[in-house]
Coordinates of C-alpha atoms in Angstrom, one line a residue:
Chain V
M170 CA 65.0 53.3 113.4
R171 CA 65.1 53.9 109.7
R172 CA 63.6 57.4 110.2
L173 CA 66.4 58.2 112.7
L174 CA 69.0 57.1 110.2
L175 CA 67.4 59.2 107.5
I176 CA 67.4 62.3 109.8
A177 CA 71.1 61.7 110.6
A178 CA 71.9 61.4 107.0
G179 CA 70.0 64.5 106.2
L180 CA 71.9 66.4 108.9
L181 CA 75.2 65.2 107.5
L182 CA 74.4 66.3 104.0
C183 CA 72.9 69.6 104.8
C184 CA 75.1 70.8 107.6
G185 CA 78.4 69.0 107.1
V186 CA 80.5 67.3 109.8
V187 CA 83.2 69.5 111.3
F188 CA 86.3 68.0 112.9
A189 CA 89.5 69.6 114.0
Q190 CA 90.0 73.4 114.5
P191 CA 93.7 74.3 114.1
D192 CA 94.8 77.8 113.8
A193 CA 97.8 79.9 112.9
T194 CA 98.8 83.4 113.6
A195 CA 100.7 86.0 111.6
D196 CA 102.3 89.1 113.1
V197 CA 101.2 92.4 111.7
S198 CA 103.7 95.2 112.0
V199 CA 104.5 98.6 110.7
W200 CA 107.6 100.7 111.5
V201 CA 106.6 104.4 111.9
V202 CA 109.6 106.7 111.2
S203 CA 110.0 110.3 112.0
S204 CA 110.2 113.1 109.4
I205 CA 113.7 113.5 107.9
A206 CA 115.6 116.7 108.3
V207 CA 118.9 118.0 106.9
S208 CA 120.6 121.1 108.3
T209 CA 123.8 122.9 107.5
D210 CA 126.2 123.0 110.5
Q211 CA 129.3 124.4 108.8
D212 CA 130.2 125.9 105.4
L213 CA 132.9 124.6 103.1
N214 CA 135.8 127.0 103.5
F215 CA 138.9 127.0 101.2
G216 CA 140.4 129.9 103.1
T217 CA 142.7 132.3 101.4
I218 CA 144.4 131.3 98.1
V219 CA 147.2 133.3 96.6
L220 CA 146.8 134.2 93.0
G221 CA 148.8 131.9 90.8
T222 CA 148.1 128.9 92.9
P223 CA 146.7 126.2 90.5
S224 CA 144.3 124.5 92.9
K225 CA 143.4 123.9 96.5
T226 CA 141.7 120.9 98.0
V227 CA 139.7 120.5 101.1
A228 CA 139.3 116.9 102.0
S229 CA 136.0 115.7 103.4
D230 CA 137.6 114.5 106.6
D231 CA 139.1 118.0 107.1
L232 CA 136.6 118.6 109.9
T233 CA 137.6 122.2 110.3
N234 CA 137.1 123.3 106.7
A235 CA 134.8 120.8 105.1
A236 CA 131.1 121.6 105.0
R237 CA 129.2 119.7 107.7
F238 CA 125.5 118.7 107.4
L239 CA 123.4 117.1 110.1
I240 CA 120.9 114.5 109.0
E241 CA 118.2 113.7 111.5
A242 CA 116.2 110.5 110.6
T243 CA 114.9 107.4 112.3
S244 CA 117.8 104.9 113.0
G245 CA 118.0 101.8 110.9
V246 CA 116.2 103.1 107.9
D247 CA 118.1 103.6 104.6
V248 CA 118.5 107.2 103.7
E249 CA 119.6 108.1 100.1
I250 CA 122.0 111.0 99.8
Q251 CA 121.9 113.3 96.8
L252 CA 124.8 115.7 96.3
A253 CA 124.4 118.9 94.3
P254 CA 127.7 120.6 94.3
P255 CA 128.4 123.9 92.4
S256 CA 130.3 123.7 89.2
V257 CA 131.9 127.1 89.8
L258 CA 132.3 129.6 92.6
T259 CA 131.5 133.1 91.4
N260 CA 132.4 136.6 92.2
G261 CA 130.3 138.9 90.1
S262 CA 131.0 137.9 86.5
D263 CA 134.2 136.1 87.5
D264 CA 134.3 132.4 88.5
V265 CA 136.6 129.6 89.5
A266 CA 136.0 126.0 88.7
F267 CA 134.9 123.7 91.5
A268 CA 135.5 119.9 91.4
N269 CA 133.4 117.6 93.5
D270 CA 136.3 115.1 93.8
Q271 CA 136.3 114.2 97.5
D272 CA 134.4 111.2 99.0
P273 CA 131.8 112.4 101.5
F274 CA 132.7 111.5 105.1
T275 CA 130.0 110.5 107.6
S276 CA 130.0 109.9 111.3
P277 CA 127.4 109.5 114.0
N278 CA 129.3 112.0 116.1
S279 CA 129.8 115.7 115.5
D280 CA 133.6 115.3 116.2
G281 CA 133.9 112.8 113.4
T282 CA 134.8 109.9 115.6
A283 CA 133.8 106.4 114.3
G284 CA 133.4 108.0 110.9
S285 CA 134.0 106.6 107.4
F286 CA 134.0 107.6 103.8
M287 CA 130.8 106.9 101.8
A288 CA 131.2 104.1 99.4
G289 CA 131.0 105.1 95.8
G290 CA 132.9 108.4 96.1
A291 CA 131.9 112.0 95.6
A292 CA 130.2 111.4 92.3
A293 CA 128.0 108.6 93.6
N294 CA 124.7 110.3 94.1
G295 CA 122.2 107.9 95.5
G296 CA 124.5 106.5 98.1
L297 CA 122.7 105.0 101.1
V298 CA 123.4 105.7 104.7
Q299 CA 121.7 105.0 108.0
T300 CA 121.6 107.2 111.1
V301 CA 122.7 106.0 114.5
G302 CA 120.7 107.4 117.4
N303 CA 118.6 109.2 114.8
A304 CA 121.5 111.4 113.7
L305 CA 124.3 111.3 111.2
Y306 CA 126.9 114.0 110.3
L307 CA 128.1 114.3 106.7
W308 CA 131.1 116.3 105.6
V309 CA 131.8 117.3 102.0
G310 CA 135.0 118.8 100.6
G311 CA 136.2 119.6 97.1
T312 CA 138.8 121.3 94.9
V313 CA 138.9 124.7 93.4
N314 CA 140.9 125.0 90.2
L315 CA 142.3 128.3 89.1
N316 CA 143.7 129.3 85.7
G317 CA 145.7 132.4 86.8
S318 CA 143.4 134.9 85.2
E319 CA 141.0 135.4 88.2
N320 CA 140.5 138.7 89.9
P321 CA 141.0 138.9 93.6
G322 CA 137.9 138.7 95.7
L323 CA 135.5 136.4 97.5
Y324 CA 134.1 133.6 95.4
T325 CA 131.1 131.7 96.6
G326 CA 128.8 128.9 95.6
E327 CA 126.1 126.6 97.1
Y328 CA 126.6 122.9 97.8
T329 CA 123.2 121.2 98.5
V330 CA 122.7 117.9 100.2
T331 CA 119.4 116.1 100.0
A332 CA 118.5 113.1 102.2
T333 CA 115.5 110.9 101.4
Y334 CA 114.1 107.8 103.0
T335 CA 114.1 104.8 100.7
G336 CA 111.4 102.2 100.7
L337 CA 108.7 104.4 102.2
Chain N
M38 CA 55.0 57.2 95.2
H39 CA 57.9 55.4 93.7
I40 CA 60.1 58.5 93.8
E41 CA 59.3 59.3 97.4
R42 CA 60.7 56.0 98.6
S43 CA 63.7 55.8 96.4
V44 CA 65.4 59.1 97.2
P45 CA 65.8 58.5 101.0
G46 CA 67.1 55.1 100.2
A47 CA 69.8 56.6 98.0
I48 CA 70.8 58.9 100.8
L49 CA 71.1 56.1 103.3
I50 CA 73.3 54.1 100.9
F51 CA 75.5 57.1 100.4
V52 CA 76.1 57.5 104.1
L53 CA 77.2 53.9 104.4
L54 CA 79.6 54.4 101.5
L55 CA 81.0 57.4 103.3
G56 CA 81.9 55.4 106.4
T57 CA 83.5 52.7 104.4
A58 CA 85.7 55.1 102.4
V59 CA 87.0 56.9 105.4
G60 CA 87.6 53.7 107.3
N61 CA 89.8 52.4 104.5
R62 CA 92.4 55.1 105.2
L63 CA 92.8 54.5 108.9
P64 CA 96.3 53.4 110.1
A65 CA 96.6 49.8 111.2
Q66 CA 96.3 50.5 114.9
Q67 CA 93.0 52.4 114.5
M68 CA 91.7 50.0 111.9
Q69 CA 90.4 47.9 114.8
S70 CA 87.7 50.3 115.3
E71 CA 87.0 50.9 111.6
A72 CA 83.6 51.9 110.5
T73 CA 82.9 53.9 113.6
A74 CA 82.3 57.6 113.2
Q75 CA 84.8 58.4 116.0
A76 CA 87.7 56.7 114.1
A77 CA 87.0 58.6 110.9
A78 CA 87.0 61.9 112.7
N79 CA 90.4 61.3 114.2
L80 CA 91.9 60.4 110.9
I81 CA 90.9 63.7 109.3
A82 CA 91.8 65.8 112.2
D83 CA 95.4 64.4 112.1
G84 CA 95.7 65.5 108.5
L85 CA 94.7 69.2 108.9
T86 CA 97.5 71.7 109.4
V87 CA 97.7 75.4 109.2
I88 CA 101.1 77.1 108.6
N89 CA 102.1 80.7 108.7
L90 CA 104.3 81.2 105.7
H91 CA 104.9 84.9 106.1
D92 CA 103.9 87.8 108.4
L93 CA 102.1 90.9 107.2
T94 CA 104.5 93.8 107.2
F95 CA 103.9 97.4 106.1
G96 CA 107.6 98.2 106.3
P97 CA 108.8 101.7 107.3
V98 CA 106.1 104.3 107.0
L99 CA 106.5 108.1 107.6
Q100 CA 104.5 109.3 110.6
N101 CA 101.4 111.3 109.8
S102 CA 101.5 110.0 106.2
G103 CA 97.8 108.8 106.2
T104 CA 96.7 105.5 104.5
R105 CA 99.3 102.9 103.7
T106 CA 98.0 99.8 101.9
V107 CA 99.6 96.4 101.4
A108 CA 98.2 94.5 98.4
I109 CA 97.9 90.8 98.1
G110 CA 100.8 90.6 95.7
D111 CA 103.2 92.8 97.7
A112 CA 106.3 90.9 98.6
V113 CA 109.1 93.4 99.3
P114 CA 111.8 92.1 101.6
G115 CA 111.9 94.4 104.6
G116 CA 109.0 96.4 103.2
A117 CA 105.3 95.9 102.3
H118 CA 104.6 92.2 102.3
A119 CA 101.2 90.4 102.6
A120 CA 100.8 87.5 105.1
R121 CA 100.3 84.1 103.7
F122 CA 99.0 80.9 105.3
R123 CA 98.9 77.4 104.0
I124 CA 96.2 75.0 105.0
I125 CA 96.9 71.4 104.3
G126 CA 94.2 68.7 104.4
Q127 CA 92.8 65.7 102.8
V128 CA 91.0 65.8 99.5
V129 CA 87.9 63.7 99.8
H130 CA 84.9 63.8 97.6
W131 CA 82.1 61.6 96.3
S132 CA 79.5 62.1 93.7
F133 CA 76.1 60.4 93.6
F134 CA 73.7 61.4 91.0
F135 CA 73.6 65.2 91.3
I136 CA 75.0 65.3 94.8
T137 CA 78.6 65.9 95.7
I138 CA 80.0 65.5 99.1
G139 CA 83.6 66.6 99.8
S140 CA 86.0 67.8 102.4
F141 CA 86.1 71.5 103.2
V142 CA 87.5 74.1 105.5
D143 CA 85.6 76.8 107.3
I144 CA 88.1 79.7 107.6
S145 CA 87.4 82.3 110.2
H146 CA 89.6 85.3 111.1
S147 CA 90.7 87.2 114.2
P148 CA 92.3 90.3 112.9
P149 CA 93.6 93.1 115.2
A150 CA 91.5 96.3 115.2
E151 CA 94.6 98.3 115.5
L152 CA 98.4 98.0 115.7
T153 CA 99.8 99.1 119.0
N154 CA 103.0 100.5 120.5
G155 CA 102.4 101.0 124.2
T156 CA 99.3 103.2 124.5
N157 CA 99.7 104.5 120.9
T158 CA 97.6 102.9 118.2
I159 CA 97.2 102.8 114.4
P160 CA 93.9 101.6 113.0
F161 CA 94.0 98.5 110.8
T162 CA 91.5 97.5 108.1
P163 CA 92.0 93.9 107.1
A164 CA 91.5 92.2 103.8
A165 CA 91.9 88.5 102.8
A166 CA 91.8 86.1 99.9
Y167 CA 92.2 82.4 99.3
N168 CA 93.3 80.2 96.4
N169 CA 92.4 76.5 96.4
D170 CA 93.6 75.8 92.8
P171 CA 95.4 72.4 93.1
L172 CA 98.0 73.4 90.5
N173 CA 98.6 77.1 91.1
G174 CA 97.2 77.7 94.6
N175 CA 100.2 79.4 95.9
Q176 CA 99.8 82.2 93.4
P177 CA 97.9 85.3 94.4
G178 CA 96.8 86.0 90.9
G179 CA 93.9 83.5 91.0
A180 CA 92.9 84.3 94.6
V181 CA 89.3 84.9 95.6
S182 CA 88.5 87.6 98.1
M183 CA 87.0 86.6 101.4
N184 CA 85.4 88.6 104.2
P185 CA 87.7 88.8 107.3
G186 CA 84.6 89.5 109.3
G187 CA 82.9 86.2 108.4
V188 CA 83.4 82.5 107.9
T189 CA 84.4 81.3 104.4
R190 CA 83.8 77.7 103.4
V191 CA 86.5 76.5 100.9
R192 CA 86.7 73.1 99.3
F193 CA 89.8 71.1 99.0
L194 CA 90.3 70.4 95.3
G195 CA 92.4 67.8 93.6
P196 CA 92.4 64.1 93.0
N197 CA 90.5 62.1 95.6
N198 CA 92.4 60.9 98.6
T199 CA 95.4 63.2 98.0
T200 CA 96.8 66.0 100.1
G201 CA 95.1 69.3 99.3
N202 CA 96.3 72.8 99.8
I203 CA 94.5 76.1 100.4
Y204 CA 96.5 79.3 100.5
V205 CA 95.2 82.3 102.4
W206 CA 96.6 85.8 102.0
V207 CA 96.0 88.5 104.6
Y208 CA 96.7 92.2 103.7
G209 CA 95.0 95.5 104.2
S210 CA 95.6 99.1 105.1
I211 CA 96.6 101.2 108.0
D212 CA 96.0 104.9 108.7
V213 CA 99.1 106.4 110.1
G214 CA 98.4 109.6 112.0
D215 CA 100.5 111.8 114.2
V216 CA 101.8 109.0 116.3
P217 CA 105.3 108.6 117.8
P218 CA 107.9 106.8 115.8
G219 CA 108.4 103.1 116.6
E220 CA 107.3 99.6 115.8
Y221 CA 103.5 99.0 116.0
T222 CA 102.4 95.4 116.0
G223 CA 99.4 93.1 116.2
S224 CA 98.4 89.5 115.7
Y225 CA 96.2 88.1 113.0
T226 CA 94.9 84.6 113.6
I227 CA 93.0 82.4 111.2
T228 CA 91.1 79.4 112.5
C229 CA 90.1 76.4 110.3
E230 CA 87.3 73.9 110.9
Y231 CA 87.7 70.9 108.8
G232 CA 84.7 68.9 107.7
I233 CA 82.8 66.9 105.1
G234 CA 79.7 68.2 103.6
L235 CA 77.4 68.8 100.7
F236 CA 78.3 70.9 97.7

C-alpha cells in the first residue's frame, strides 16, 4: 500500500495533475484593397475672358467647367487627397495668376448628385475622402486674376490631384 | 540507508498537505466531500477562465503587396492590432525543501494556416507570446515568446491563494499575393489545461 502511495505521489510531482481545458478564440482578419487610380475626366476651363476683366472664377460645383477627376479605390478605406494647383497659367513668357480658392467638390456620381464640398477648403491638402462603390468623382475650380497688362492668347497650366490610401 | 527512507517519506507528507490545502478552499456545499481528489479538481476548474480581449487584425492591405506583419505591440484602431487573451486562474504554490509545486497552465494553439475569402486564401504565419508578471502582465514589453506549434507551460505567479493572470498575445505575418480585394478571415484558438505540478 505504501508503495502504491509513493508511486502516486511520484506521478503527481513529475507529471502534474491537469484539470479543466477552457479555450477562447480570436478572429484573424485582413482587408485586402485594390490598387488606387486617379484619372482626369475633364479639364478646368475658364472659357474666354475679355482683356480688362479683373478676374474670373470657376466654382468647383460648376460641373461643366470645373476639372473632374475620377478616383477608383476600395470603398470604405480613407483616401488622402493632395492638391497641386498651378500658381500661374502661362502663354510663352506671359502669365496670369491662378488662385486655388474653391473648395473641392466630391460626389459618388459623375453627374454630381449626392455631392458635397470637401471639409477644410481648397487649401486643405491632406483631406480624407472615401469612395462609394469603389469610385469617387472630384471637381476642382479656381480663380484667374488679371492685371490688365496681359497679351491675348491661350494661357494654360496643370492642376494635379494625388490620392493615397491612409493606414496601409 | 537513512537517506533512502527519509526522502519518500517527505514526498508522502507533502501530498497529504496538498490535499488539505485545496480542501480548505472548497465552498460550503462541497466541503462535505473535502479531502477527496475529485472535490479539489472541481474547485480549480471553476476558477479557470480564458477571455479574448482583442482580435488579430491586419487592417487594410494593398493587394499583391507581399508580407505584412503585425507585431506584439501593434494596437492601431482599425489597423494592425495583435490579438490578446487573458487567462485567469488560482495562484497555488508550496515549497518543501528544494521542491516547489504550483499551479500552471499548459497553453496550446490552433492557428489558421491561411485566411480565406471564399476560395481565395492568404498564407498566415503565427507568432505568440505570454506575460505572467503579476504586476505588469498586461504589458507586451515583458512578454516571453512561445511556439504556436507546441504546448507552453506557464506558471501562475503572485501571492498564494490569489487570482493569477496570464496574458497571451497572438500576432504574425501574412503574404498578400495577387488575390481579389475583400475581407479575409480565420480563427485562432488557444486552449488551456490547468494543473498543479512540480517546478
